[in-house]
Amino acid sequence: MSTLGVNFLYSKQLDIELFLPATAIGFLSVGVLNLNNMRDEESDRKVGKNTLVVQIGGKKAKLYHYFLVTFAMALVLVFALLNSFEFDQYLFLLAFIPLTKHLINVYNNKDNKALDPELKKLALSTFALSVLLALCLIFFFSDLIVNNS
């Protein structure tokens, strides 16, 4: 919502396409929380903490996690395609490398406690995607200004 709010503050209009990257970053942020709950599933269950992971179980929580991360990646890609990004504006795809590695690590994981290092990786990958996408958009808008002058 902050992304859309700041854009509205300056442009005085609501750009529907911005829901795509905003939702993508939201999905990745929820992915961090979900991963934390996956890591703590056993202890949460013992103390009666009723997280989503405790309610649906570890296997479904993994599927939910895959959904969050892969759809986030897809939403950003669709956003770039809808906005006709040039080849050099796909720099944000570099963030897909650690995100893909993260998904592989989560898939191969058998011990929930071993997910702890993945929390930092997912959080940093989310930040990297945000920064790289912002840089791509800055270059996109600066190209528009230069080409229209």
Short mmCIF file of N, CA and C in Angstrom, two decimals:
data_model
loop_
_atom_site.label_atom_id
_atom_site.label_comp_id
_atom_site.label_asym_id
_atom_site.label_seq_id
_atom_site.Cartn_x
_atom_site.Cartn_y
_atom_site.Cartn_z
N MET A 1 0.82 -1.20 0.00
CA MET A 1 0.00 0.00 0.00
C MET A 1 0.86 1.26 0.00
N SER A 2 2.02 1.21 0.64
CA SER A 2 2.86 2.41 0.65
C SER A 2 3.35 2.76 -0.76
N THR A 3 3.64 1.75 -1.55
CA THR A 3 4.07 1.99 -2.94
C THR A 3 2.99 2.72 -3.71
N LEU A 4 1.78 2.22 -3.61
CA LEU A 4 0.66 2.82 -4.33
C LEU A 4 0.33 4.20 -3.76
N GLY A 5 0.45 4.34 -2.46
CA GLY A 5 0.15 5.62 -1.82
C GLY A 5 1.12 6.72 -2.23
N VAL A 6 2.41 6.40 -2.26
CA VAL A 6 3.41 7.39 -2.67
C VAL A 6 3.20 7.76 -4.13
N ASN A 7 2.94 6.78 -4.98
CA ASN A 7 2.69 7.07 -6.39
C ASN A 7 1.47 7.98 -6.54
N PHE A 8 0.41 7.69 -5.80
CA PHE A 8 -0.80 8.50 -5.88
C PHE A 8 -0.53 9.92 -5.39
N LEU A 9 0.29 10.05 -4.34
CA LEU A 9 0.62 11.35 -3.79
C LEU A 9 1.25 12.26 -4.85
N TYR A 10 2.11 11.70 -5.67
CA TYR A 10 2.81 12.50 -6.67
C TYR A 10 2.07 12.59 -8.00
N SER A 11 1.41 11.53 -8.42
CA SER A 11 0.79 11.53 -9.75
C SER A 11 -0.69 11.90 -9.72
N LYS A 12 -1.30 11.85 -8.54
CA LYS A 12 -2.73 12.14 -8.37
C LYS A 12 -3.61 11.17 -9.17
N GLN A 13 -3.09 9.98 -9.43
CA GLN A 13 -3.88 8.95 -10.09
C GLN A 13 -3.45 7.58 -9.57
N LEU A 14 -4.33 6.63 -9.68
CA LEU A 14 -4.04 5.27 -9.23
C LEU A 14 -3.69 4.43 -10.46
N ASP A 15 -2.46 4.00 -10.53
CA ASP A 15 -1.98 3.19 -11.65
C ASP A 15 -2.17 1.72 -11.30
N ILE A 16 -3.12 1.08 -11.96
CA ILE A 16 -3.47 -0.31 -11.68
C ILE A 16 -2.28 -1.24 -11.89
N GLU A 17 -1.43 -0.94 -12.86
CA GLU A 17 -0.28 -1.81 -13.13
C GLU A 17 0.68 -1.89 -11.95
N LEU A 18 0.69 -0.85 -11.10
CA LEU A 18 1.59 -0.87 -9.94
C LEU A 18 1.17 -1.89 -8.88
N PHE A 19 -0.05 -2.40 -9.00
CA PHE A 19 -0.47 -3.47 -8.09
C PHE A 19 0.40 -4.72 -8.29
N LEU A 20 0.91 -4.91 -9.49
CA LEU A 20 1.72 -6.11 -9.78
C LEU A 20 3.02 -6.13 -8.96
N PRO A 21 3.90 -5.13 -9.08
CA PRO A 21 5.12 -5.19 -8.27
C PRO A 21 4.84 -5.02 -6.77
N ALA A 22 3.82 -4.24 -6.43
CA ALA A 22 3.50 -4.07 -5.01
C ALA A 22 3.05 -5.40 -4.41
N THR A 23 2.22 -6.13 -5.13
CA THR A 23 1.77 -7.44 -4.65
C THR A 23 2.93 -8.42 -4.61
N ALA A 24 3.81 -8.34 -5.59
CA ALA A 24 4.97 -9.24 -5.62
C ALA A 24 5.84 -9.07 -4.37
N ILE A 25 6.14 -7.84 -4.02
CA ILE A 25 6.96 -7.59 -2.83
C ILE A 25 6.19 -8.00 -1.58
N GLY A 26 4.88 -7.78 -1.59
CA GLY A 26 4.06 -8.25 -0.47
C GLY A 26 4.10 -9.76 -0.33
N PHE A 27 4.01 -10.48 -1.46
CA PHE A 27 4.09 -11.94 -1.43
C PHE A 27 5.42 -12.41 -0.85
N LEU A 28 6.51 -11.76 -1.26
CA LEU A 28 7.82 -12.15 -0.75
C LEU A 28 7.96 -11.85 0.75
N SER A 29 7.37 -10.76 1.18
CA SER A 29 7.38 -10.42 2.62
C SER A 29 6.58 -11.45 3.42
N VAL A 30 5.45 -11.85 2.89
CA VAL A 30 4.65 -12.90 3.54
C VAL A 30 5.43 -14.22 3.51
N GLY A 31 6.21 -14.43 2.43
CA GLY A 31 7.04 -15.62 2.35
C GLY A 31 8.05 -15.70 3.49
N VAL A 32 8.62 -14.57 3.87
CA VAL A 32 9.55 -14.54 5.00
C VAL A 32 8.82 -14.96 6.28
N LEU A 33 7.63 -14.42 6.48
CA LEU A 33 6.85 -14.79 7.67
C LEU A 33 6.46 -16.26 7.65
N ASN A 34 6.05 -16.75 6.49
CA ASN A 34 5.67 -18.15 6.36
C ASN A 34 6.87 -19.06 6.64
N LEU A 35 8.03 -18.69 6.11
CA LEU A 35 9.24 -19.48 6.33
C LEU A 35 9.60 -19.51 7.82
N ASN A 36 9.45 -18.39 8.49
CA ASN A 36 9.69 -18.33 9.93
C ASN A 36 8.74 -19.27 10.66
N ASN A 37 7.48 -19.29 10.27
CA ASN A 37 6.51 -20.18 10.90
C ASN A 37 6.79 -21.64 10.56
N MET A 38 7.29 -21.91 9.35
CA MET A 38 7.67 -23.28 9.00
C MET A 38 8.82 -23.75 9.88
N ARG A 39 9.78 -22.87 10.10
CA ARG A 39 10.92 -23.21 10.94
C ARG A 39 10.48 -23.53 12.37
N ASP A 40 9.51 -22.78 12.87
CA ASP A 40 9.07 -22.91 14.26
C ASP A 40 7.85 -23.82 14.44
N GLU A 41 7.50 -24.59 13.43
CA GLU A 41 6.26 -25.37 13.48
C GLU A 41 6.16 -26.26 14.72
N GLU A 42 7.19 -27.03 15.01
CA GLU A 42 7.14 -27.97 16.14
C GLU A 42 6.94 -27.24 17.47
N SER A 43 7.73 -26.21 17.71
CA SER A 43 7.63 -25.49 18.98
C SER A 43 6.30 -24.75 19.08
N ASP A 44 5.81 -24.20 17.97
CA ASP A 44 4.52 -23.51 17.98
C ASP A 44 3.39 -24.49 18.28
N ARG A 45 3.47 -25.67 17.72
CA ARG A 45 2.45 -26.69 17.96
C ARG A 45 2.43 -27.10 19.44
N LYS A 46 3.63 -27.24 20.03
CA LYS A 46 3.74 -27.67 21.44
C LYS A 46 3.13 -26.64 22.40
N VAL A 47 3.33 -25.36 22.10
CA VAL A 47 2.84 -24.33 23.01
C VAL A 47 1.44 -23.83 22.64
N GLY A 48 0.86 -24.41 21.60
CA GLY A 48 -0.50 -24.04 21.22
C GLY A 48 -0.61 -22.77 20.40
N LYS A 49 0.49 -22.34 19.83
CA LYS A 49 0.46 -21.16 18.97
C LYS A 49 -0.17 -21.57 17.64
N ASN A 50 -1.23 -20.90 17.27
CA ASN A 50 -2.06 -21.33 16.15
C ASN A 50 -1.72 -20.58 14.86
N THR A 51 -0.51 -20.82 14.34
CA THR A 51 -0.10 -20.17 13.10
C THR A 51 -0.73 -20.90 11.91
N LEU A 52 -0.65 -20.29 10.75
CA LEU A 52 -1.17 -20.92 9.53
C LEU A 52 -0.47 -22.25 9.28
N VAL A 53 0.83 -22.29 9.49
CA VAL A 53 1.60 -23.52 9.27
C VAL A 53 1.13 -24.62 10.21
N VAL A 54 0.86 -24.29 11.45
CA VAL A 54 0.34 -25.28 12.41
C VAL A 54 -1.02 -25.77 11.95
N GLN A 55 -1.83 -24.88 11.42
CA GLN A 55 -3.18 -25.26 10.98
C GLN A 55 -3.16 -26.14 9.74
N ILE A 56 -2.33 -25.82 8.76
CA ILE A 56 -2.38 -26.57 7.50
C ILE A 56 -1.31 -27.66 7.39
N GLY A 57 -0.29 -27.62 8.24
CA GLY A 57 0.75 -28.63 8.21
C GLY A 57 1.92 -28.23 7.32
N GLY A 58 3.03 -28.90 7.54
CA GLY A 58 4.28 -28.56 6.87
C GLY A 58 4.25 -28.72 5.36
N LYS A 59 3.64 -29.81 4.87
CA LYS A 59 3.63 -30.04 3.42
C LYS A 59 2.83 -28.97 2.69
N LYS A 60 1.67 -28.62 3.20
CA LYS A 60 0.87 -27.57 2.56
C LYS A 60 1.52 -26.21 2.73
N ALA A 61 2.23 -26.01 3.84
CA ALA A 61 2.94 -24.75 4.05
C ALA A 61 4.05 -24.58 3.01
N LYS A 62 4.71 -25.69 2.64
CA LYS A 62 5.73 -25.62 1.59
C LYS A 62 5.09 -25.24 0.26
N LEU A 63 3.96 -25.84 -0.05
CA LEU A 63 3.26 -25.50 -1.30
C LEU A 63 2.86 -24.03 -1.31
N TYR A 64 2.36 -23.56 -0.18
CA TYR A 64 1.99 -22.15 -0.04
C TYR A 64 3.22 -21.27 -0.25
N HIS A 65 4.36 -21.70 0.28
CA HIS A 65 5.60 -20.95 0.14
C HIS A 65 6.02 -20.88 -1.33
N TYR A 66 5.95 -22.01 -2.02
CA TYR A 66 6.28 -22.02 -3.46
C TYR A 66 5.36 -21.07 -4.21
N PHE A 67 4.08 -21.09 -3.88
CA PHE A 67 3.12 -20.18 -4.52
C PHE A 67 3.55 -18.73 -4.32
N LEU A 68 3.85 -18.35 -3.07
CA LEU A 68 4.21 -16.97 -2.76
C LEU A 68 5.42 -16.51 -3.57
N VAL A 69 6.47 -17.30 -3.58
CA VAL A 69 7.71 -16.88 -4.22
C VAL A 69 7.59 -16.93 -5.75
N THR A 70 7.02 -18.00 -6.29
CA THR A 70 6.94 -18.10 -7.76
C THR A 70 5.96 -17.08 -8.33
N PHE A 71 4.85 -16.84 -7.65
CA PHE A 71 3.91 -15.84 -8.16
C PHE A 71 4.49 -14.43 -8.04
N ALA A 72 5.28 -14.18 -7.01
CA ALA A 72 5.94 -12.88 -6.90
C ALA A 72 6.86 -12.66 -8.10
N MET A 73 7.63 -13.67 -8.44
CA MET A 73 8.52 -13.58 -9.59
C MET A 73 7.70 -13.37 -10.87
N ALA A 74 6.62 -14.09 -11.01
CA ALA A 74 5.78 -13.98 -12.21
C ALA A 74 5.15 -12.59 -12.31
N LEU A 75 4.68 -12.05 -11.20
CA LEU A 75 4.04 -10.73 -11.22
C LEU A 75 5.01 -9.64 -11.67
N VAL A 76 6.25 -9.71 -11.20
CA VAL A 76 7.25 -8.72 -11.60
C VAL A 76 7.56 -8.86 -13.08
N LEU A 77 7.65 -10.08 -13.55
CA LEU A 77 7.92 -10.31 -14.97
C LEU A 77 6.77 -9.81 -15.84
N VAL A 78 5.54 -10.07 -15.43
CA VAL A 78 4.37 -9.57 -16.17
C VAL A 78 4.37 -8.04 -16.18
N PHE A 79 4.71 -7.44 -15.06
CA PHE A 79 4.80 -5.97 -14.99
C PHE A 79 5.79 -5.44 -16.02
N ALA A 80 6.95 -6.07 -16.10
CA ALA A 80 7.97 -5.64 -17.06
C ALA A 80 7.48 -5.80 -18.49
N LEU A 81 6.82 -6.90 -18.76
CA LEU A 81 6.31 -7.15 -20.11
C LEU A 81 5.21 -6.16 -20.49
N LEU A 82 4.32 -5.88 -19.56
CA LEU A 82 3.23 -4.92 -19.83
C LEU A 82 3.76 -3.51 -20.08
N ASN A 83 4.89 -3.20 -19.45
CA ASN A 83 5.47 -1.87 -19.61
C ASN A 83 6.55 -1.83 -20.68
N SER A 84 6.64 -2.88 -21.47
CA SER A 84 7.58 -2.94 -22.60
C SER A 84 9.00 -2.55 -22.20
N PHE A 85 9.49 -3.18 -21.14
CA PHE A 85 10.87 -2.92 -20.72
C PHE A 85 11.81 -3.26 -21.87
N GLU A 86 12.87 -2.47 -21.98
CA GLU A 86 13.93 -2.76 -22.93
C GLU A 86 14.82 -3.86 -22.34
N PHE A 87 15.67 -4.43 -23.16
CA PHE A 87 16.53 -5.54 -22.73
C PHE A 87 17.33 -5.19 -21.47
N ASP A 88 17.93 -4.00 -21.45
CA ASP A 88 18.76 -3.61 -20.31
C ASP A 88 17.97 -3.30 -19.05
N GLN A 89 16.65 -3.26 -19.15
CA GLN A 89 15.82 -3.00 -17.97
C GLN A 89 15.42 -4.28 -17.25
N TYR A 90 15.86 -5.40 -17.75
CA TYR A 90 15.57 -6.68 -17.10
C TYR A 90 16.65 -7.06 -16.08
N LEU A 91 17.37 -6.06 -15.60
CA LEU A 91 18.40 -6.27 -14.59
C LEU A 91 17.84 -6.94 -13.34
N PHE A 92 16.58 -6.67 -13.04
CA PHE A 92 15.94 -7.23 -11.85
C PHE A 92 15.93 -8.76 -11.87
N LEU A 93 16.08 -9.36 -13.05
CA LEU A 93 16.09 -10.83 -13.15
C LEU A 93 17.25 -11.45 -12.38
N LEU A 94 18.28 -10.65 -12.09
CA LEU A 94 19.39 -11.15 -11.28
C LEU A 94 18.91 -11.62 -9.90
N ALA A 95 17.88 -10.97 -9.38
CA ALA A 95 17.34 -11.35 -8.07
C ALA A 95 16.61 -12.69 -8.14
N PHE A 96 16.25 -13.13 -9.32
CA PHE A 96 15.57 -14.42 -9.48
C PHE A 96 16.52 -15.58 -9.19
N ILE A 97 17.83 -15.36 -9.35
CA ILE A 97 18.80 -16.44 -9.11
C ILE A 97 18.78 -16.88 -7.65
N PRO A 98 18.97 -15.97 -6.68
CA PRO A 98 18.90 -16.43 -5.29
C PRO A 98 17.50 -16.90 -4.88
N LEU A 99 16.46 -16.32 -5.49
CA LEU A 99 15.10 -16.76 -5.18
C LEU A 99 14.88 -18.21 -5.65
N THR A 100 15.40 -18.53 -6.82
CA THR A 100 15.28 -19.90 -7.33
C THR A 100 16.09 -20.87 -6.47
N LYS A 101 17.30 -20.47 -6.10
CA LYS A 101 18.12 -21.31 -5.21
C LYS A 101 17.40 -21.52 -3.88
N HIS A 102 16.77 -20.48 -3.40
CA HIS A 102 16.01 -20.57 -2.15
C HIS A 102 14.90 -21.61 -2.27
N LEU A 103 14.15 -21.57 -3.37
CA LEU A 103 13.07 -22.53 -3.56
C LEU A 103 13.61 -23.96 -3.61
N ILE A 104 14.75 -24.15 -4.24
CA ILE A 104 15.36 -25.48 -4.29
C ILE A 104 15.77 -25.93 -2.89
N ASN A 105 16.36 -25.04 -2.10
CA ASN A 105 16.76 -25.38 -0.73
C ASN A 105 15.55 -25.73 0.14
N VAL A 106 14.47 -24.99 -0.01
CA VAL A 106 13.26 -25.29 0.76
C VAL A 106 12.68 -26.63 0.32
N TYR A 107 12.69 -26.89 -0.97
CA TYR A 107 12.17 -28.16 -1.49
C TYR A 107 12.96 -29.35 -0.94
N ASN A 108 14.29 -29.22 -0.90
CA ASN A 108 15.15 -30.32 -0.44
C ASN A 108 15.25 -30.43 1.07
N ASN A 109 14.70 -29.49 1.78
CA ASN A 109 14.82 -29.46 3.24
C ASN A 109 13.98 -30.54 3.91
N LYS A 110 14.60 -31.22 4.86
CA LYS A 110 13.89 -32.26 5.64
C LYS A 110 13.76 -31.86 7.11
N ASP A 111 14.58 -30.91 7.56
CA ASP A 111 14.58 -30.48 8.95
C ASP A 111 14.19 -29.00 9.02
N ASN A 112 13.07 -28.71 9.67
CA ASN A 112 12.57 -27.33 9.73
C ASN A 112 13.57 -26.36 10.34
N LYS A 113 14.36 -26.81 11.29
CA LYS A 113 15.35 -25.92 11.92
C LYS A 113 16.41 -25.47 10.92
N ALA A 114 16.64 -26.27 9.88
CA ALA A 114 17.64 -25.92 8.86
C ALA A 114 17.15 -24.79 7.95
N LEU A 115 15.90 -24.37 8.12
CA LEU A 115 15.36 -23.27 7.31
C LEU A 115 15.83 -21.90 7.79
N ASP A 116 16.46 -21.86 8.95
CA ASP A 116 16.87 -20.58 9.54
C ASP A 116 17.73 -19.73 8.59
N PRO A 117 18.76 -20.28 7.94
CA PRO A 117 19.56 -19.45 7.03
C PRO A 117 18.76 -18.96 5.81
N GLU A 118 17.71 -19.68 5.47
CA GLU A 118 16.91 -19.30 4.32
C GLU A 118 16.10 -18.02 4.57
N LEU A 119 15.82 -17.73 5.84
CA LEU A 119 15.10 -16.49 6.18
C LEU A 119 15.88 -15.27 5.70
N LYS A 120 17.16 -15.25 6.04
CA LYS A 120 18.01 -14.12 5.65
C LYS A 120 18.13 -14.04 4.13
N LYS A 121 18.30 -15.19 3.48
CA LYS A 121 18.45 -15.22 2.02
C LYS A 121 17.19 -14.67 1.34
N LEU A 122 16.03 -15.08 1.83
CA LEU A 122 14.78 -14.60 1.22
C LEU A 122 14.58 -13.11 1.47
N ALA A 123 14.88 -12.66 2.67
CA ALA A 123 14.73 -11.23 2.98
C ALA A 123 15.68 -10.39 2.13
N LEU A 124 16.92 -10.81 1.99
CA LEU A 124 17.89 -10.06 1.19
C LEU A 124 17.55 -10.13 -0.30
N SER A 125 17.02 -11.26 -0.75
CA SER A 125 16.61 -11.38 -2.16
C SER A 125 15.43 -10.46 -2.45
N THR A 126 14.53 -10.34 -1.49
CA THR A 126 13.39 -9.43 -1.64
C THR A 126 13.87 -8.00 -1.75
N PHE A 127 14.81 -7.63 -0.89
CA PHE A 127 15.39 -6.29 -0.93
C PHE A 127 16.10 -6.05 -2.26
N ALA A 128 16.88 -7.03 -2.71
CA ALA A 128 17.60 -6.90 -3.99
C ALA A 128 16.63 -6.72 -5.15
N LEU A 129 15.55 -7.50 -5.16
CA LEU A 129 14.56 -7.37 -6.22
C LEU A 129 13.94 -5.98 -6.20
N SER A 130 13.64 -5.47 -5.03
CA SER A 130 13.05 -4.13 -4.90
C SER A 130 13.99 -3.06 -5.45
N VAL A 131 15.25 -3.13 -5.06
CA VAL A 131 16.22 -2.13 -5.50
C VAL A 131 16.46 -2.23 -7.00
N LEU A 132 16.65 -3.45 -7.50
CA LEU A 132 16.92 -3.62 -8.93
C LEU A 132 15.72 -3.17 -9.78
N LEU A 133 14.52 -3.51 -9.32
CA LEU A 133 13.33 -3.09 -10.07
C LEU A 133 13.19 -1.56 -10.03
N ALA A 134 13.47 -0.96 -8.90
CA ALA A 134 13.42 0.50 -8.79
C ALA A 134 14.43 1.15 -9.75
N LEU A 135 15.63 0.59 -9.81
CA LEU A 135 16.63 1.13 -10.74
C LEU A 135 16.16 0.99 -12.18
N CYS A 136 15.57 -0.13 -12.51
CA CYS A 136 15.05 -0.33 -13.86
C CYS A 136 13.96 0.69 -14.18
N LEU A 137 13.11 0.98 -13.23
CA LEU A 137 12.05 1.97 -13.45
C LEU A 137 12.61 3.38 -13.55
N ILE A 138 13.63 3.70 -12.78
CA ILE A 138 14.25 5.02 -12.87
C ILE A 138 14.83 5.21 -14.26
N PHE A 139 15.52 4.19 -14.76
CA PHE A 139 16.09 4.28 -16.11
C PHE A 139 14.98 4.37 -17.15
N PHE A 140 13.88 3.65 -16.92
CA PHE A 140 12.75 3.67 -17.85
C PHE A 140 12.16 5.07 -17.93
N PHE A 141 11.91 5.70 -16.77
CA PHE A 141 11.32 7.03 -16.76
C PHE A 141 12.30 8.09 -17.26
N SER A 142 13.58 7.93 -16.95
CA SER A 142 14.55 8.91 -17.46
C SER A 142 14.67 8.80 -18.98
N ASP A 143 14.55 7.60 -19.53
CA ASP A 143 14.54 7.43 -20.98
C ASP A 143 13.32 8.11 -21.60
N LEU A 144 12.17 7.99 -20.94
CA LEU A 144 10.95 8.63 -21.45
C LEU A 144 11.10 10.14 -21.49
N ILE A 145 11.69 10.71 -20.43
CA ILE A 145 11.86 12.16 -20.34
C ILE A 145 12.84 12.63 -21.41
N VAL A 146 13.95 11.91 -21.57
CA VAL A 146 14.96 12.28 -22.56
C VAL A 146 14.39 12.15 -23.97
N ASN A 147 13.67 11.08 -24.25
CA ASN A 147 13.13 10.86 -25.59
C ASN A 147 11.98 11.81 -25.94
N ASN A 148 11.28 12.29 -24.94
CA ASN A 148 10.16 13.21 -25.20
C ASN A 148 10.58 14.67 -25.21
N SER A 149 11.80 14.95 -24.87
CA SER A 149 12.27 16.35 -24.84
C SER A 149 12.67 16.84 -26.19
#
